[in-house]
Structure formats: structure tokens, C-alpha cells
Coordinates of C-alpha atoms in Angstrom, one line a residue:
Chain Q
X107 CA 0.0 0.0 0.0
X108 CA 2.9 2.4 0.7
X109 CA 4.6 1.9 -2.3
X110 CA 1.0 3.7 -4.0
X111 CA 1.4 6.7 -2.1
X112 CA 5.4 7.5 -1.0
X113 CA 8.1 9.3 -2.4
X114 CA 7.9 9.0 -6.8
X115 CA 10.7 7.5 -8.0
X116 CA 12.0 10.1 -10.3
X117 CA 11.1 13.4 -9.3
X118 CA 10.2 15.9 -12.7
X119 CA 9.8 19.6 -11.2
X120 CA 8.1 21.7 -12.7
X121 CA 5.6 19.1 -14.0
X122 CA 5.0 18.0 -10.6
X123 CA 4.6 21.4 -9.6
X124 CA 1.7 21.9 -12.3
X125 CA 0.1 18.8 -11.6
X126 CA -0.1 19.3 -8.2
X127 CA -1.6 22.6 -8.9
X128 CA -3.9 20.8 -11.3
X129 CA -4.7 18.3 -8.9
X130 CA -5.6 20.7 -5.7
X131 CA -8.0 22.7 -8.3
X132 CA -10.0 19.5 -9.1
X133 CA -10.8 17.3 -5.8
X134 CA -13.1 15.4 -6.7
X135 CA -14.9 13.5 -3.6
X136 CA -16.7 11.0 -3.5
X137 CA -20.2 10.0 -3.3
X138 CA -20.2 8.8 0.2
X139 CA -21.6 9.1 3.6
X140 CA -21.4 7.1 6.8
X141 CA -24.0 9.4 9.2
X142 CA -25.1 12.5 9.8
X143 CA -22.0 14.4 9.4
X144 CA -22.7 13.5 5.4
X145 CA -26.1 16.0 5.3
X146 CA -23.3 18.8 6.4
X147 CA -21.2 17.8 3.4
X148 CA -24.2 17.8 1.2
X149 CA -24.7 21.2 2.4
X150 CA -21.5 21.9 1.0
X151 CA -22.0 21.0 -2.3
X152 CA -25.4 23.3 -2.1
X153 CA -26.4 25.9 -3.3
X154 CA -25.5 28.4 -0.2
X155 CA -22.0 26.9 0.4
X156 CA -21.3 25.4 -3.4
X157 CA -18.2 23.4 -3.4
X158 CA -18.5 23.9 -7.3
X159 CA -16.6 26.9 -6.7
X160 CA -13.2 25.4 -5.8
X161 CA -13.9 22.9 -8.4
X162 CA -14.0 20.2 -5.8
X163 CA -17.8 19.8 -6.4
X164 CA -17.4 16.6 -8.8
X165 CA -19.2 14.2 -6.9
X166 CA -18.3 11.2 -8.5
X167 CA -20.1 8.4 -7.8
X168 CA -17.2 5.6 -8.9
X169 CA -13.9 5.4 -6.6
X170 CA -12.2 4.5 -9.6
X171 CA -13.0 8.3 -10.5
X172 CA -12.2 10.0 -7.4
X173 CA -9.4 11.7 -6.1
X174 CA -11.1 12.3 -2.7
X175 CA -12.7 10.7 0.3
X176 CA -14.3 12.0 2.7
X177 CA -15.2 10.2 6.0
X178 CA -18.1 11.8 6.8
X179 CA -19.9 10.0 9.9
X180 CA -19.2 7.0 12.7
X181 CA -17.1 4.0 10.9
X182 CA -19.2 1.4 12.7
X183 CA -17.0 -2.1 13.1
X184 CA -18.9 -3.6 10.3
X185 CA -18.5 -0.4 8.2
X186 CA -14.5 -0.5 8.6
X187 CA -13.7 -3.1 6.1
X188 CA -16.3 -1.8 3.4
X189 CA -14.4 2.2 4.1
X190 CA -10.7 0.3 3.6
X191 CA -12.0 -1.4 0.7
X192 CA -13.3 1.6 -1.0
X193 CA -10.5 3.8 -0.2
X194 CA -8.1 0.8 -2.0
X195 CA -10.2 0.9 -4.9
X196 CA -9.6 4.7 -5.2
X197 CA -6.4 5.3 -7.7
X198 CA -3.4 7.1 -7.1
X199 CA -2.6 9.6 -5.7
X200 CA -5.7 10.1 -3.3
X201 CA -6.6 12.2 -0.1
X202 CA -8.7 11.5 3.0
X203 CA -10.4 14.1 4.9
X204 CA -11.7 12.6 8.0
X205 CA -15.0 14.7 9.2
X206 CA -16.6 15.4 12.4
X207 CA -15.4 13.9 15.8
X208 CA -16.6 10.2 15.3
X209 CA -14.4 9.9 12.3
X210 CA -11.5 11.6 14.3
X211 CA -12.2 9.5 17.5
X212 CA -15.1 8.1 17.8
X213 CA -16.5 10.8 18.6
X214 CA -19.3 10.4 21.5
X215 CA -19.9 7.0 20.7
X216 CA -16.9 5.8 22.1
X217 CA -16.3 4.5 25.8
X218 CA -14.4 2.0 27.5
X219 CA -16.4 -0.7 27.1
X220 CA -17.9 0.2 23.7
X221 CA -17.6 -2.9 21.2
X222 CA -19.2 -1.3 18.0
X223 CA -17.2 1.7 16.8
X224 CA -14.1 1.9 15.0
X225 CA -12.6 5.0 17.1
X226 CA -10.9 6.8 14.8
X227 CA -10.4 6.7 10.9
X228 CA -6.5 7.3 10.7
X229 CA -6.9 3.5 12.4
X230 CA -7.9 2.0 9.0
X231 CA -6.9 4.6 6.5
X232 CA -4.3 6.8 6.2
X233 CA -6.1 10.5 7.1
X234 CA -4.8 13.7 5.7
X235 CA -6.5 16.5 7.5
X236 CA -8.9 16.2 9.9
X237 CA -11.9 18.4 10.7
X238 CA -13.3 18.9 13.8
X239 CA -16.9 19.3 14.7
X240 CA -20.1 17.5 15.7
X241 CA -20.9 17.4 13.1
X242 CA -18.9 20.2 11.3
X243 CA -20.6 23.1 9.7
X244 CA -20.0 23.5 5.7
X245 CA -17.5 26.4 6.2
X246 CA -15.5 23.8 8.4
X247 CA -15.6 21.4 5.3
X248 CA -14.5 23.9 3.0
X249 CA -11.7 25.4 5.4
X250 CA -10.5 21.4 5.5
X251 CA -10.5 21.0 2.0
X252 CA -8.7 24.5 1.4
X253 CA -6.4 23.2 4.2
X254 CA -5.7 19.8 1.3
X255 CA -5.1 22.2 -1.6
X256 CA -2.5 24.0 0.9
X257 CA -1.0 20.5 1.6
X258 CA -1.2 19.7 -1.8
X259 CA 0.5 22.6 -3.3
X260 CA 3.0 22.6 -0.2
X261 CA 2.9 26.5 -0.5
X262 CA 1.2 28.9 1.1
X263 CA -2.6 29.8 1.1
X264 CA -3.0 31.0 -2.4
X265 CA -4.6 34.4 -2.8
X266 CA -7.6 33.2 -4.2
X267 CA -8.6 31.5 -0.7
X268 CA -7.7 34.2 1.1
X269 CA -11.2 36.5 1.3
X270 CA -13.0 33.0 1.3
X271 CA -15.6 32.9 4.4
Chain Y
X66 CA 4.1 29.2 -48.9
X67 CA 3.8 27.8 -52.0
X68 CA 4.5 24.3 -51.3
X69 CA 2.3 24.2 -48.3
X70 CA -0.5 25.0 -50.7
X71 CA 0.4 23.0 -52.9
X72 CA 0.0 19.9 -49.9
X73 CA -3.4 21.4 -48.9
X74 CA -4.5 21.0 -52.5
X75 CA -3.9 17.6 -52.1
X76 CA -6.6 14.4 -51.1
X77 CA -3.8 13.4 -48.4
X78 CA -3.0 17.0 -47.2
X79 CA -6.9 18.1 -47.4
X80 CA -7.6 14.6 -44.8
X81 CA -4.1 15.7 -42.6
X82 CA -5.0 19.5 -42.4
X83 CA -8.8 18.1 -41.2
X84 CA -7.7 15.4 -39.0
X85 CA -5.3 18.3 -37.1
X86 CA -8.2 20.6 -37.2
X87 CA -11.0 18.6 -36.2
X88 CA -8.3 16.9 -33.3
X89 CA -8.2 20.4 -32.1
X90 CA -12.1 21.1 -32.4
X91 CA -13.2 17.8 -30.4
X92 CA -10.3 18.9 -27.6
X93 CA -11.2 23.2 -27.4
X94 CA -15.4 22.0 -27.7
X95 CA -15.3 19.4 -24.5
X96 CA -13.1 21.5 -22.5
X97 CA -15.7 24.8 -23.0
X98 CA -19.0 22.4 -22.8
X99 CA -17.8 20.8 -19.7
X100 CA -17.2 24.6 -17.9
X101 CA -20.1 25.4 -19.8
X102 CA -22.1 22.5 -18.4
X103 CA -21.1 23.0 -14.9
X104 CA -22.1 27.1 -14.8
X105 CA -25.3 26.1 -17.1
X106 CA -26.0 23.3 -14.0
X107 CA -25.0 26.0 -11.3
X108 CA -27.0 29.2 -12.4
X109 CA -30.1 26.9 -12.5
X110 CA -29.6 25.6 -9.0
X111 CA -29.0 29.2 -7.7
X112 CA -25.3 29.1 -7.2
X113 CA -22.1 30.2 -8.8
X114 CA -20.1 27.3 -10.3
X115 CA -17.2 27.0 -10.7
X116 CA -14.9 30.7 -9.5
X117 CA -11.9 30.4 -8.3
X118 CA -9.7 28.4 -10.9
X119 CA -9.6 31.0 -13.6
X120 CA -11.9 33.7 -14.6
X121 CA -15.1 32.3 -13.5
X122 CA -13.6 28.8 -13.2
X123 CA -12.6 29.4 -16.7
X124 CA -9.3 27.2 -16.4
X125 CA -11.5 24.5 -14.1
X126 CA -11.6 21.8 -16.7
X127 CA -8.2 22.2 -17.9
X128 CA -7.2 21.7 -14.4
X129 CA -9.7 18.4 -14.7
X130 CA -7.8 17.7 -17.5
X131 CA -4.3 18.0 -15.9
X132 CA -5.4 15.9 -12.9
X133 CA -6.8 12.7 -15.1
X134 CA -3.9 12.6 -17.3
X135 CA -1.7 12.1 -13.2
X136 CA -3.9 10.0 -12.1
X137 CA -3.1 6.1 -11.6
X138 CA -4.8 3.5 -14.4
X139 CA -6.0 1.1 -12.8
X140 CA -6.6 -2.2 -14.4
X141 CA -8.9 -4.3 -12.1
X142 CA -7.4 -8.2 -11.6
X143 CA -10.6 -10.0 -13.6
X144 CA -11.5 -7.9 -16.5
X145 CA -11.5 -9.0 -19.9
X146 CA -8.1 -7.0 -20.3
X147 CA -8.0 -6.4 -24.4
X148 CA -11.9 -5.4 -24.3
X149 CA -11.3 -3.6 -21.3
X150 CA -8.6 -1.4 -22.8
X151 CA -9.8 -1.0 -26.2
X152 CA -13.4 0.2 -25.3
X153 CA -12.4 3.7 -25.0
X154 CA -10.7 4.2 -28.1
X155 CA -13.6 2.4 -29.9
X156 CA -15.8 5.2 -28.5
X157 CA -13.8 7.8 -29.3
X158 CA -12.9 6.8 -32.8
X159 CA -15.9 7.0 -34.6
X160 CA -16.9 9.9 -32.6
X161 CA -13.8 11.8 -34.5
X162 CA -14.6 10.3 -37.7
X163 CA -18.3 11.9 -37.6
X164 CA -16.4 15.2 -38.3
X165 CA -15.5 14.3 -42.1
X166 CA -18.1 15.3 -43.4
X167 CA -20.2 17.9 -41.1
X168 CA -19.7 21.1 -42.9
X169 CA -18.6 24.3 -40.8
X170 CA -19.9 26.8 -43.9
X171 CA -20.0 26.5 -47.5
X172 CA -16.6 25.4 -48.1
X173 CA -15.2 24.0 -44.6
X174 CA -15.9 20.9 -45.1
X175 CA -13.6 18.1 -44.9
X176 CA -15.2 15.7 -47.8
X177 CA -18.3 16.3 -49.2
X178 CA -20.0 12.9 -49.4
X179 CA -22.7 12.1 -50.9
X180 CA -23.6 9.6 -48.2
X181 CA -22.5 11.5 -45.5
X182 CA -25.6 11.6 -43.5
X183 CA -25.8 7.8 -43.7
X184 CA -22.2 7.8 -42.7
X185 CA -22.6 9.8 -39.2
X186 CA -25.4 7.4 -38.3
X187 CA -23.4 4.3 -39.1
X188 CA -21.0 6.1 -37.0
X189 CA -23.5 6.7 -34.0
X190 CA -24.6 3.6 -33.9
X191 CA -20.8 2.1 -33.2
X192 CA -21.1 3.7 -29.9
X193 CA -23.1 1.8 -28.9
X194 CA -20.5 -1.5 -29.5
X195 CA -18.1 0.3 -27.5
X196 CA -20.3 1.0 -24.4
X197 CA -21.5 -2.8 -24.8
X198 CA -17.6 -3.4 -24.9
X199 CA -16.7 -1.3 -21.8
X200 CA -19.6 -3.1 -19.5
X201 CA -18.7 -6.5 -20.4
X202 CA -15.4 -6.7 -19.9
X203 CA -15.1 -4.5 -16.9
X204 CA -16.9 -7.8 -15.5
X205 CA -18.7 -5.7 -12.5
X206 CA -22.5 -5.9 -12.2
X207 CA -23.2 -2.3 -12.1
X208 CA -21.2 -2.0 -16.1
X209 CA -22.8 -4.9 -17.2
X210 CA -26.4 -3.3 -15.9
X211 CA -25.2 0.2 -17.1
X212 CA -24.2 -1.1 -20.8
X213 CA -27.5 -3.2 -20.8
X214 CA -29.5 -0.3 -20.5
X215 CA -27.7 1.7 -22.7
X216 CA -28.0 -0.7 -25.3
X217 CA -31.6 -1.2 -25.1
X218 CA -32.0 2.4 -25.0
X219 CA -30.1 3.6 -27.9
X220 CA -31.2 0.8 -30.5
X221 CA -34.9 1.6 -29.4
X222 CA -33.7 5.4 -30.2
X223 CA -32.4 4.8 -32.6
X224 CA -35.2 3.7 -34.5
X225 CA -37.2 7.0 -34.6
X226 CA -34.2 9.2 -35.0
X227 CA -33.3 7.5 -38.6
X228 CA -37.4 8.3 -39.4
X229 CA -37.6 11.7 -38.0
X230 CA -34.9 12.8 -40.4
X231 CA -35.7 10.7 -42.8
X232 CA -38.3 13.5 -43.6
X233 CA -36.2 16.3 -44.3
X234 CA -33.9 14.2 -46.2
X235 CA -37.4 13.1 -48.7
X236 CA -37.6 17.4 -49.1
X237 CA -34.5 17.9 -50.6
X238 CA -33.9 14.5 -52.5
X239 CA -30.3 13.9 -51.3
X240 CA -28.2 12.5 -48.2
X241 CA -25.2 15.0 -48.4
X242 CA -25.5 17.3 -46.0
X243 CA -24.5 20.5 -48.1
X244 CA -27.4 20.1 -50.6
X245 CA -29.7 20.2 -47.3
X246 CA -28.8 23.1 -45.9
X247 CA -28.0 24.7 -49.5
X248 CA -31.8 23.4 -50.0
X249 CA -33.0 26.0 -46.9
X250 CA -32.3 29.1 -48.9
X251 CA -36.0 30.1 -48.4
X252 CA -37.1 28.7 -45.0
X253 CA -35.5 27.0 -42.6
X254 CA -36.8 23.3 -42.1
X255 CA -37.6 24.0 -38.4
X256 CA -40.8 25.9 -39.8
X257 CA -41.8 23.2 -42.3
X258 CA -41.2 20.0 -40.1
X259 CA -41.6 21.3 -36.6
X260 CA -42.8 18.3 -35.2
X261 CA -39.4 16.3 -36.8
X262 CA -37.8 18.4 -35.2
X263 CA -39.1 18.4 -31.6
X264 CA -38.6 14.6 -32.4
X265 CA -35.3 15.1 -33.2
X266 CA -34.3 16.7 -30.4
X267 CA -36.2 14.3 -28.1
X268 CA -34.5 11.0 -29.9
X269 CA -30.7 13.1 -29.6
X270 CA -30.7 13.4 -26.0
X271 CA -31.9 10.0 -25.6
X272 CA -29.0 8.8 -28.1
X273 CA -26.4 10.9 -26.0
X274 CA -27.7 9.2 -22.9
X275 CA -28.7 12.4 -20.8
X276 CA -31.1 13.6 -18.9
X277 CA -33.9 12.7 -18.4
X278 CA -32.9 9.5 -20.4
X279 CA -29.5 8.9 -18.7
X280 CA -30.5 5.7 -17.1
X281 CA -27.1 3.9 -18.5
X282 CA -25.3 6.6 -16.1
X283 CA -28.0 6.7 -13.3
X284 CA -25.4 7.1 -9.9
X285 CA -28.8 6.2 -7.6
X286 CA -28.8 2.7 -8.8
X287 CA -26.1 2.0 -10.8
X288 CA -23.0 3.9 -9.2
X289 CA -21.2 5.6 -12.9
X290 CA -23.1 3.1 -15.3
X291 CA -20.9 1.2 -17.9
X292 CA -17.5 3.3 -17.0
X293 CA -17.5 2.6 -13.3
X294 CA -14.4 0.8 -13.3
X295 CA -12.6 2.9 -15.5
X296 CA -9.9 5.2 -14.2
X297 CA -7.9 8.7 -15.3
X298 CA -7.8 9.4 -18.8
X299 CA -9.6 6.1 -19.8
X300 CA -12.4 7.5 -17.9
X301 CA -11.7 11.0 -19.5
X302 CA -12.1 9.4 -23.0
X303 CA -15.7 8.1 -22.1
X304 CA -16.1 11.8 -21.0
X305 CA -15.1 13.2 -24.5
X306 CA -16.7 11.2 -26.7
X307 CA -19.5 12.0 -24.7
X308 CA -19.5 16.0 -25.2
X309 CA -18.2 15.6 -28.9
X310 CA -21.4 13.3 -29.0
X311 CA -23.3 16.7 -28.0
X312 CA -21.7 18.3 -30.6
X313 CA -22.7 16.1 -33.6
X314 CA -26.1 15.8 -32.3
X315 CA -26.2 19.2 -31.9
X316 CA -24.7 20.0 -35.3
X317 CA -27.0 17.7 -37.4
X318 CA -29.8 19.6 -35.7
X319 CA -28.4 22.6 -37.1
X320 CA -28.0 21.1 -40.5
X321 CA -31.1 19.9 -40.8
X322 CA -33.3 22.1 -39.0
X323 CA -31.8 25.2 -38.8
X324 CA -30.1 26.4 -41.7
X325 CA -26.8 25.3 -41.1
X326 CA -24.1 27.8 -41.9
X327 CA -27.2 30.7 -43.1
X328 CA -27.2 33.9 -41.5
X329 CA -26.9 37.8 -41.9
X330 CA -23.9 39.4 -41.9
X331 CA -21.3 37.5 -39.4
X332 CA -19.5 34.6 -42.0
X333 CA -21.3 31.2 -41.9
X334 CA -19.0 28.9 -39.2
X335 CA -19.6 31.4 -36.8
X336 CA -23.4 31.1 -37.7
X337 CA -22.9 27.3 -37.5
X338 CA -20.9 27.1 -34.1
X339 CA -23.8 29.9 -32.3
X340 CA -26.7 27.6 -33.8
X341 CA -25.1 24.2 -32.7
X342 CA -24.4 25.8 -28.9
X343 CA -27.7 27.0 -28.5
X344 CA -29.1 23.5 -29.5
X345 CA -26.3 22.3 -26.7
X346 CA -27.6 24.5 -24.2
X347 CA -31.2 22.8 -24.7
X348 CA -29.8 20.1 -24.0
X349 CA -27.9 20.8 -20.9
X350 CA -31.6 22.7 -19.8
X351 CA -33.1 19.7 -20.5
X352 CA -30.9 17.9 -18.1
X353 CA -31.0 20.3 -15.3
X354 CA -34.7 20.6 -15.3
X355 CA -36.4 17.3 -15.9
X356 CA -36.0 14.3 -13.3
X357 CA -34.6 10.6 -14.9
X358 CA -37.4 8.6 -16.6
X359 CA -38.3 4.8 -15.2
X360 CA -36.9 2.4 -17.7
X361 CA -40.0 1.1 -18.7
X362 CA -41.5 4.1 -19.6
X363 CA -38.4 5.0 -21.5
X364 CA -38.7 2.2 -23.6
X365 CA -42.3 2.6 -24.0
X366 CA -41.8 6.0 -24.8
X367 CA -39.6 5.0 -27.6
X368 CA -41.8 1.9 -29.2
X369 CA -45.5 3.5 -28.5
X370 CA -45.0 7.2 -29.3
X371 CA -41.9 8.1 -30.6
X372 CA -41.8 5.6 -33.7
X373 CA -45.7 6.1 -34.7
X374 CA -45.2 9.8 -34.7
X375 CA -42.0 9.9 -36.9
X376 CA -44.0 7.6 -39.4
X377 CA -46.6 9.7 -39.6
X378 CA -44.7 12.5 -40.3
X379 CA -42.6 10.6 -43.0
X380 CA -46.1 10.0 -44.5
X381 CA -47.6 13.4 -44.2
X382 CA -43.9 14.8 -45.7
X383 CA -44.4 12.4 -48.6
X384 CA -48.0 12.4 -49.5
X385 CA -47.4 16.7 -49.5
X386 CA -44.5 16.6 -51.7
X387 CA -46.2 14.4 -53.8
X388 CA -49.6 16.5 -54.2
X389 CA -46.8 19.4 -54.8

């Protein structure tokens, strides 16, 4: 699995540099929801928040066809090996966002001597930003997936993002 | 100078500078109708679109673009791996081929056939092998239910389409598509055969598989229809073929119906390309305001409306131009 995602082999600089650019502009998620943190990220791609605009809106329904997943609810035991499976049959190079507290920890499901919940989604799959929130509001979506394009791009907040509330 | 017109005189350089032009066409026309497609599907959901790559996302599919061509290829372990991989190609192909004989004005056109509507048809209907192909071999339930569909739907399509314009085709007395539009000098054919071509229209969107007949693509049931398993640019093909299909469909509206290159004053491609983007954007309103059809009123749709109507109008355009 860590060969699919590490360092590339031969490193091509500027055409890196543009792809990544190309790839931060164009996040396509994933049609995919685990609870109720999901109805926020539909939200997002509404009307009043639009994800359209960062042209992360692409909610393809096919993991063959998307570039990002976002965990968006409680990853219930039996849920865990259907979320690993789908995040394998994603193709390179993909992103997880991991959304709202359950899919950070648990969330408030999880106890001591809880036996159903998967606490955590960086446990299965490898998470790249997390957002906090139960469950987050749209803006906190949209600030997590700016925070990817940052992480992406490995420079600094473009000035497009900057005035975005 | 001289020798390079010399080239273009030629058969082989005529083909060369066409295939180079219409390469470049097919590429410029999907990027604008996919930005186009995602403001059109925007505005009409109260909402911007696409803003911030570009001005007014205007660099949003080229980023797209960028991103498929890096993305991984996957080849899942149990597909039918020479089907598999050739399916895209065999939709794009005769897709590209369709453009030989459309003609852009008076002159810019790449052969002048005498058969040429016959020959886009032929060429439409390949499609269809090709999305049979790609849900086959991608040996996944959801392709194989996806290409089904698909199948059923464009052969029953199919059907009506070659009627409807087999009426406007009985006006002027010949299949190449210059002599129809050259035959519009008067009207255009959108006055005399409205009801072709509301048919026409009806039986396009249907053959492009969109909305509200995109059941081969319907993500509710089917997750992405006959392409699900396809990744990156293979998946990108699908997705070209699909907006060049707009185009043709759009453009043999144009020829037939609306007076193809004919207009006041701005020179006839120009004419052409404003004609066959305001068919597209019916379309793409068509998609963004109507919900998906059931199948089986799709089909019957097809069979028990569609066909009888486009006979009858064959037979009402040939009984008047007989009387005539």
C-alpha cells in the first residue's frame, strides 16, 4: 500500500509542480456518507456553500474516479472493512479528509467498554487532514479541503482562498 | 508558402489538415462544454459554479484535465483486459470520424460525401459497441447493468431518429448534408417540419444518454453506469466522446433544421458554431430541469410514441410533396 502513495521515484519539477496545482484545483470526492455528518457535506456541495466553486464539487459516484474521500460520519465495526475497501479501490494519488469527531475518535460514541465503533479513521486509513466538529458546519468542510489544496500545493494559502468565508 | 498549398491541395493534405483541425475542435469544444455545463447546471440551481480556478472557473476543466492525465490507471485483476482497454478508443474513434463530413460553412468541409448523412449514423450507432464493450469486460454488475441499458435504450432510439430525419432528407432528394442546408435558402426546415424536429431533439438526448434519459449513467442505482471501473484518462475518453457526441447531435440539428451555416452578416462557421451551442444549451436545460425517466417508460416511450409519430410525419412529408 505504501509503495501507491510514497516518495515518486524520479522526481520531474516543474511538471509536478503543475500537476499538483492541477490536482488541488480538481478534488473530486466521493459520493459517500457514513452518518449524519454526510447531510453537512451535502450542504456543502449546495447551493448556499457550493463546493462547485473550488472545483471540488465533482461528486463522483465511482472510486475508480475519485481523487477524494471524505469520511463523513461513525465507521461502525462492520462499516470499517467496506471504508478500507473503497479507499483501496480509489487510484493514485488520493486524499482523506476525515470529518466530524466520530471519524476523528469516535466521537461520542466511544467508551471503555464500547464494542461497535471503530474510534478513529486514521486506524484503517491513512487520514490527511482532519476536521473537527459534531458534526462540522459547511464552512468547516470547505476550510479542511482548502487546508488539502495547501497540503497539496506545499505552498502557502493561495490568494484566491484568502477572502473566502 | 507555395509548397504548403500545394500539400493542402492535395486528397492526403486536405484529410491531414482536417484530422489536425477537427483533433483540435473535439479537444477546445469538450473542455468549453464541460465549464459550460457546470455554470449552465450552477445558475439553475441558484449558485455560482465553478470561480476560483480561472476567470469564472474558466481554467476549471483544464485543471480536470491535468489531474486525469496524473492520475493512476488502474486495471482491475478480472476484467477482460484487451476489451477492457480498447473500449475507450472504440468510443472515441468513430466519434472523431463523424467530423468528415459535417460542414462548418460553405466550403469548410472536410469531404463532401454524398452519403455522408448515412455515414454519421453508421458512425453513432458504433457507440453503442463500444459502451456494450466497456460493460462487459469490466466484469462488474453495475457496467454490465449500465451497458445493458444503454443498449436497449439507444437501438430503441435509434429507431425514430433515422425516421424523423428521414423526412427532411425526402424534401431535398439527397443524403449529403451540403445540398440540405443549400436546399434551406427560403425557410429553414424548423418551420416546415416542426414536429421532426421536436422529435429530433427528443430522440438526440436519448442517443447521447442524458437527462432525463440517462439511465445507463444513473449514480442512484447504478453507481457511474458502464464506466465505473474505468480510471484517469480512460475515464476521460468516455467523457469526451461524450461532449463531442453533444456536438454532432447538436450540429445535425443545425444542418437539418436550422439552416446550417445561413445567416446575416457575421460569416457562416460562426453562424454554425452559435446555432449548434444553442441546440447544446437545450440540452444541458433539458438535463437540469427534468427528473430521470423509469426504464420502462423509457422504452415505451420509444416503441409507442416516438416511432408512430415519426412515421406519420414521413407520411404526411411524402404524400405533400407528392400533391406538390
Amino acid at each position: 500500500m505504501e509503495t501507491k502513495t510514497g516518495e515518486p521515484l524520479i522526481k520531474i519539477g516543474l511538471l509536478e509542480e503543475a500537476l499538483n496545482l492541477a490536482r488541488a484545483n480538481s478534488l473530486w470526492p466521493m459520493t459517500f456518507g457514513l452518518a449524519c455528518c454526510a447531510i453537512e457535506m451535502m450542504a456543502a456541495g449546495a447551493a448556499r456553500f457550493d463546493l462547485d466553486r473550488f472545483g471540488a464539487g465533482v461528486f463522483r459516484p465511482s472510486p475508480r474516479q475519485s481523487d477524494l474521500m471524505i469520511v463523513a460520519g461513525t465507521i461502525s465495526k462492520k462499516m470499517a472493512p467496506a471504508v478500507v475497501r473503497l479507499w483501496e479501490q480509489m487510484p493514485a494519488p488520493k486524499w482523506v479528509i476525515a470529518m466530524g469527531n466520530c471519524a476523528i475518535s469516535g466521537g461520542p460514541f466511544y467508551y471503555p467498554t464500547q464494542y461497535a465503533i471503530v474510534p478513529g479513521a486514521d486506524l484503517i486509513i491513512p487520514v490527511d487532514v482532519y476536521v473537527p466538529g459534531c458534526p462540522p458546519r459547511p464552512e468547516g468542510l470547505i476550510e479542511g479541503i482548502l487546508h488539502l489544496e495547501e497540503k497539496i500545493t506545499k505552498r502557502g494559502r493561495l490568494r484566491k482562498f484568502r477572502d473566502v468565508k | 508558402m507555395d509548397n504548403l498549398v500545394r500539400i493542402l491541395g492535395t486528397d492526403l493534405g486536405r484529410m491531414l489538415a482536417g484530422l489536425i483541425g477537427v483533433i483540435a475542435l473535439v479537444s477546445v469544444n469538450a473542455l468549453f462544454l464541460i465549464w459550460m455545463e457546470r455554470k449552465v447546471a450552477a445558475h439553475m440551481q441558484l449558485r455560482p459554479g465553478p470561480m476560483e480556478v480561472g476567470w469564472h472557473g474558466a481554467i476549471q476543466t483544464i485543471a480536470d484535465a491535468l489531474k486525469l492525465m496524473g492520475k493512476e490507471l488502474i486495471t482491475p485483476a478480472e476484467v477482460d483486459r484487451s476489451v477492457y482497454l480498447l473500449a475507450p478508443i472504440v468510443v472515441f474513434l468513430p466519434v472523431l470520424l463523424s467530423f468528415l463530413v459535417i460542414p462548418f460553412s460553405q466550403t469548410l468541409v472536410i469531404r463532401d460525401m454524398n452519403v455522408g448523412v448515412l455515414l454519421i449514423l453508421a458512425f453513432a450507432a458504433l457507440t453503442v459497441l463500444a459502451i456494450l464493450m466497456a460493460g462487459w469486460a469490466s466484469n462488474n454488475k453495475y457496467a454490465v447493468f449500465g451497458s445493458i441499458r444503454s443498449v436497449a435504450q439507444n437501438v430503441a432510439y435509434e429507431i425514430p431518429l433515422l425516421i424523423t430525419v428521414m423526412s427532411p432528407i425526402l424534401m431535398v432528394g439527397s443524403y449529403r448534408l451540403t445540398d440540405i442546408v443549400a436546399a434551406q435558402e427560403k425557410f429553414w426546415f424548423i418551420v416546415s417540419q416542426p414536429l421532426a424536429f421536436i422529435l429530433y431533439i427528443t430522440c438526440a438526448t436519448a442517443e447521447t444518454n442524458r437527462a432525463p434519459f440517462d439511465l445507463p449513467e444513473a449514480e442512484s442505482e447504478l453507481v457511474a453506469g458502464f464506466h465505473t471501473e474505468y480510471s484517469g484518462m480512460r475515464f476521460g475518453l468516455f467523457f469526451l466522446a461524450e461532449y463531442t457526441n453533444m456536438f454532432i447531435v447538436a450540429a445535425l440539428a443545425t444542418i437539418f433544421f436550422l439552416g446550417g451555416w445561413r445567416g446575416p452578416v457575421l460569416p457562416g462557421w460562426v453562424w454554425f458554431l452559435l446555432k449548434v451551442y444553442a441546440i447544446i444549451f437545450l440540452i444541458m436545460w433539458f438535463r437540469w430541469t427534468f427528473p430521470r425517466v423509469r426504464f420502462d417508460q423509457l422504452i415505451t416511450f420509444a416503441w409507442k410514441i416516438l416511432i408512430p409519430l415519426a412515421f406519420a410525419n414521413l407520411l404526411l412529408t411524402a404524400l405533400v410533396m407528392k400533391l406538390m
